[in-house]
PDB file of C-alpha atoms in Angstrom:
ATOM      1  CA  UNK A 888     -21.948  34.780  24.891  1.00  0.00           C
ATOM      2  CA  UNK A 889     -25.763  35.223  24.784  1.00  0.00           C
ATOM      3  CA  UNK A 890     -26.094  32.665  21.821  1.00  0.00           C
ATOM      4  CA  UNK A 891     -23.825  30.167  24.729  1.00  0.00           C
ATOM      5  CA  UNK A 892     -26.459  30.823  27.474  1.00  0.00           C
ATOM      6  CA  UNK A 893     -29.579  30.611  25.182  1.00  0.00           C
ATOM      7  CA  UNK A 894     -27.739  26.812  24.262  1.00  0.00           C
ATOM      8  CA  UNK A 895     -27.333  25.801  27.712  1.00  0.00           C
ATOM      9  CA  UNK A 896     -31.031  27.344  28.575  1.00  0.00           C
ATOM     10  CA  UNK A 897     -32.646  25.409  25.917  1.00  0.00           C
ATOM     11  CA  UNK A 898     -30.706  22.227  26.579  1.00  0.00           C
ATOM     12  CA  UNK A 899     -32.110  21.607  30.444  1.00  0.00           C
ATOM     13  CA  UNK A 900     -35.426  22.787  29.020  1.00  0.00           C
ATOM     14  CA  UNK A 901     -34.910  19.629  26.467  1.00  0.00           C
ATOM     15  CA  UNK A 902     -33.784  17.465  28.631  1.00  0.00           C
ATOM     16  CA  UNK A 903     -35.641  19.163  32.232  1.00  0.00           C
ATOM     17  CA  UNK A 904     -32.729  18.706  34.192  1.00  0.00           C
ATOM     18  CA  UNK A 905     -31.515  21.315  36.758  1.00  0.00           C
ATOM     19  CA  UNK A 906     -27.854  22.410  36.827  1.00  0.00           C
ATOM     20  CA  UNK A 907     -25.813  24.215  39.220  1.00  0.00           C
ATOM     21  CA  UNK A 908     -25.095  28.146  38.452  1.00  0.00           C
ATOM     22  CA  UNK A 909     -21.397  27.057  38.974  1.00  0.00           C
ATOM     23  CA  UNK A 910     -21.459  24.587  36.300  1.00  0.00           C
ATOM     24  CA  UNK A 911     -23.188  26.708  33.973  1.00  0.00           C
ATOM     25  CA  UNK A 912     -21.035  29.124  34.515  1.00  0.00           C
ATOM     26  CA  UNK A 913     -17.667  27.553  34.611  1.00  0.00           C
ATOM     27  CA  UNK A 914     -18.585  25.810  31.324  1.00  0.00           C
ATOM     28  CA  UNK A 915     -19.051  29.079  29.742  1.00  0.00           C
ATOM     29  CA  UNK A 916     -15.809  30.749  31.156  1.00  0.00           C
ATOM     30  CA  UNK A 917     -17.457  33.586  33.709  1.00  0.00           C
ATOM     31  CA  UNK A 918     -18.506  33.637  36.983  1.00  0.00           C
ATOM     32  CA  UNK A 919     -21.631  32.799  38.762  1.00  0.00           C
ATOM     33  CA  UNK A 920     -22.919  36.409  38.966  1.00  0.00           C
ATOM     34  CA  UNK A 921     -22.759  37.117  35.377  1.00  0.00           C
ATOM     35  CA  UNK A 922     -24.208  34.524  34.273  1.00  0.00           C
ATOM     36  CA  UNK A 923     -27.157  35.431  36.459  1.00  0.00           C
ATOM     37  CA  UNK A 924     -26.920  39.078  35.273  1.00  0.00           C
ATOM     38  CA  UNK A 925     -27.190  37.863  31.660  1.00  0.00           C
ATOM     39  CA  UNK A 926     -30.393  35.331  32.404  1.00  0.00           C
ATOM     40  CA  UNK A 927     -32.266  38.327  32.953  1.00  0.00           C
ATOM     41  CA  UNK A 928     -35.754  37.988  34.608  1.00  0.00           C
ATOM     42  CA  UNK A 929     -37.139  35.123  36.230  1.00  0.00           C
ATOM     43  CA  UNK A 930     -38.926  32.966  34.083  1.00  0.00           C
ATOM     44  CA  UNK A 931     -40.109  29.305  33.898  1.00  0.00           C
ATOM     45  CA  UNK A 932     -37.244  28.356  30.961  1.00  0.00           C
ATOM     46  CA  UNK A 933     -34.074  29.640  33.056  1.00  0.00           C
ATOM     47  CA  UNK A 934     -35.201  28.335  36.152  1.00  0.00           C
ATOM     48  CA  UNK A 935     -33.089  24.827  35.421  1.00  0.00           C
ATOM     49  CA  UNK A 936     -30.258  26.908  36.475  1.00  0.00           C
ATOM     50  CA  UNK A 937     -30.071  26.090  40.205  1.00  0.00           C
ATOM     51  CA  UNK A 938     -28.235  26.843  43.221  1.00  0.00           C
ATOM     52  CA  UNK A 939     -25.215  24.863  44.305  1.00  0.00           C
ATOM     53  CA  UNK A 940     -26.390  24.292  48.157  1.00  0.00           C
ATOM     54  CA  UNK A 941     -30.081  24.485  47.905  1.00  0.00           C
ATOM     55  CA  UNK A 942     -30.699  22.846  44.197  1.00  0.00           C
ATOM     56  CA  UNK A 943     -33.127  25.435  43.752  1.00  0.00           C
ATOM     57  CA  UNK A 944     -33.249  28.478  42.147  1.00  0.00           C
ATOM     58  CA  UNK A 945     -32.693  31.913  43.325  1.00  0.00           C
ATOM     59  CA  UNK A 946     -35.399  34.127  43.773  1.00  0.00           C
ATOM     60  CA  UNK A 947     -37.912  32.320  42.096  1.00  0.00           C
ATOM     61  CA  UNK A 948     -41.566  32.205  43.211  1.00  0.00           C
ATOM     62  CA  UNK A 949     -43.399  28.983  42.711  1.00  0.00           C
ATOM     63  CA  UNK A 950     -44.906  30.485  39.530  1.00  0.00           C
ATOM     64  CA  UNK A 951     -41.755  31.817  37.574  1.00  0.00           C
ATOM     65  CA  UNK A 952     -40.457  28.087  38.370  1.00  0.00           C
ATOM     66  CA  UNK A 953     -40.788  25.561  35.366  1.00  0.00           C
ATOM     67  CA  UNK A 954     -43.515  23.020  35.992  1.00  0.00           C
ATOM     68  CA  UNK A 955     -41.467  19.573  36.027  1.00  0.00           C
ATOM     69  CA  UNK A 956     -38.153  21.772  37.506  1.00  0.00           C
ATOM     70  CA  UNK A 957     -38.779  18.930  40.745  1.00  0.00           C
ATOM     71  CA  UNK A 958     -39.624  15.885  38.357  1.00  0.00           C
ATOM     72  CA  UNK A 959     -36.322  14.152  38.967  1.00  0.00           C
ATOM     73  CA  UNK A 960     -33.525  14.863  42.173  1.00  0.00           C
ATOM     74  CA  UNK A 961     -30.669  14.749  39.177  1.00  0.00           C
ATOM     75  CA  UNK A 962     -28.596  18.283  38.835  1.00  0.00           C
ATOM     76  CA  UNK A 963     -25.617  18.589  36.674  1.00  0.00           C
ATOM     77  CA  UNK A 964     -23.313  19.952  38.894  1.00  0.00           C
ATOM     78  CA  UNK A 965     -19.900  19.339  36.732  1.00  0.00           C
ATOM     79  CA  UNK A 966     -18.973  22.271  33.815  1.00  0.00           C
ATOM     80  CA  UNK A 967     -17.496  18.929  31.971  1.00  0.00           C
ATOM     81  CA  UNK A 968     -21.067  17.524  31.336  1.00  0.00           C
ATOM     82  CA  UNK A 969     -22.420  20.420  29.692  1.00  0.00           C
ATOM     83  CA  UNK A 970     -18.971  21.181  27.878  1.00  0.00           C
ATOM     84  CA  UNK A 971     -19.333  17.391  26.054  1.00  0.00           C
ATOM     85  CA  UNK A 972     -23.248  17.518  25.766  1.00  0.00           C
ATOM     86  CA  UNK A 973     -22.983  20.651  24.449  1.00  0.00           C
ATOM     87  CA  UNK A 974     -19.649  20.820  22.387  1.00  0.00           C
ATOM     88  CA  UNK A 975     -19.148  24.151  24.268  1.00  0.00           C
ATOM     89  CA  UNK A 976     -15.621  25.495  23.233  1.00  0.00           C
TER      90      UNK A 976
END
């Protein structure tokens, strides 16, 4: 599962895109709150990972967000975009 989160963590970092916990998380078959749980710490490179309502993440401070996390108003909020992008299975 880690190896599945460290994919989907380095593909918004490629691509500096934010994405919905939901998506993230439906696209790797577990909920919201485990997928949090696994990312650990705050840190610049899971910050992509946003929330649903707010598009930003959760309890971030201005410096544990990435630097270009703002740089566009897209979010992949759809588990189907990351599953094809990806080739998650």
């Amino acid at each position: 599962m880690q190896e599945k989160i460290t994919t989907i963590v380095n593909y918004l970092n490629e691509v500096k895109t934010r994405c919905t916990f939901n998506a993230a998380a439906e696209a790797l078959g577990i909920t919201p709150h485990a997928l949090k749980k696994q990312l650990g710490e705050p840190r610049p490179e899971a910050s992509w990972l946003v929330s649903p309502t707010t598009g930003d993440p959760i309890r971030y401070t201005d410096s544990e967000k990435h630097p270009e996390l703002y740089r566009t108003t897209r979010i992949i909020t759809s588990a189907k975009v990351l599953k094809r992008n990806l080739d998650l299975t």
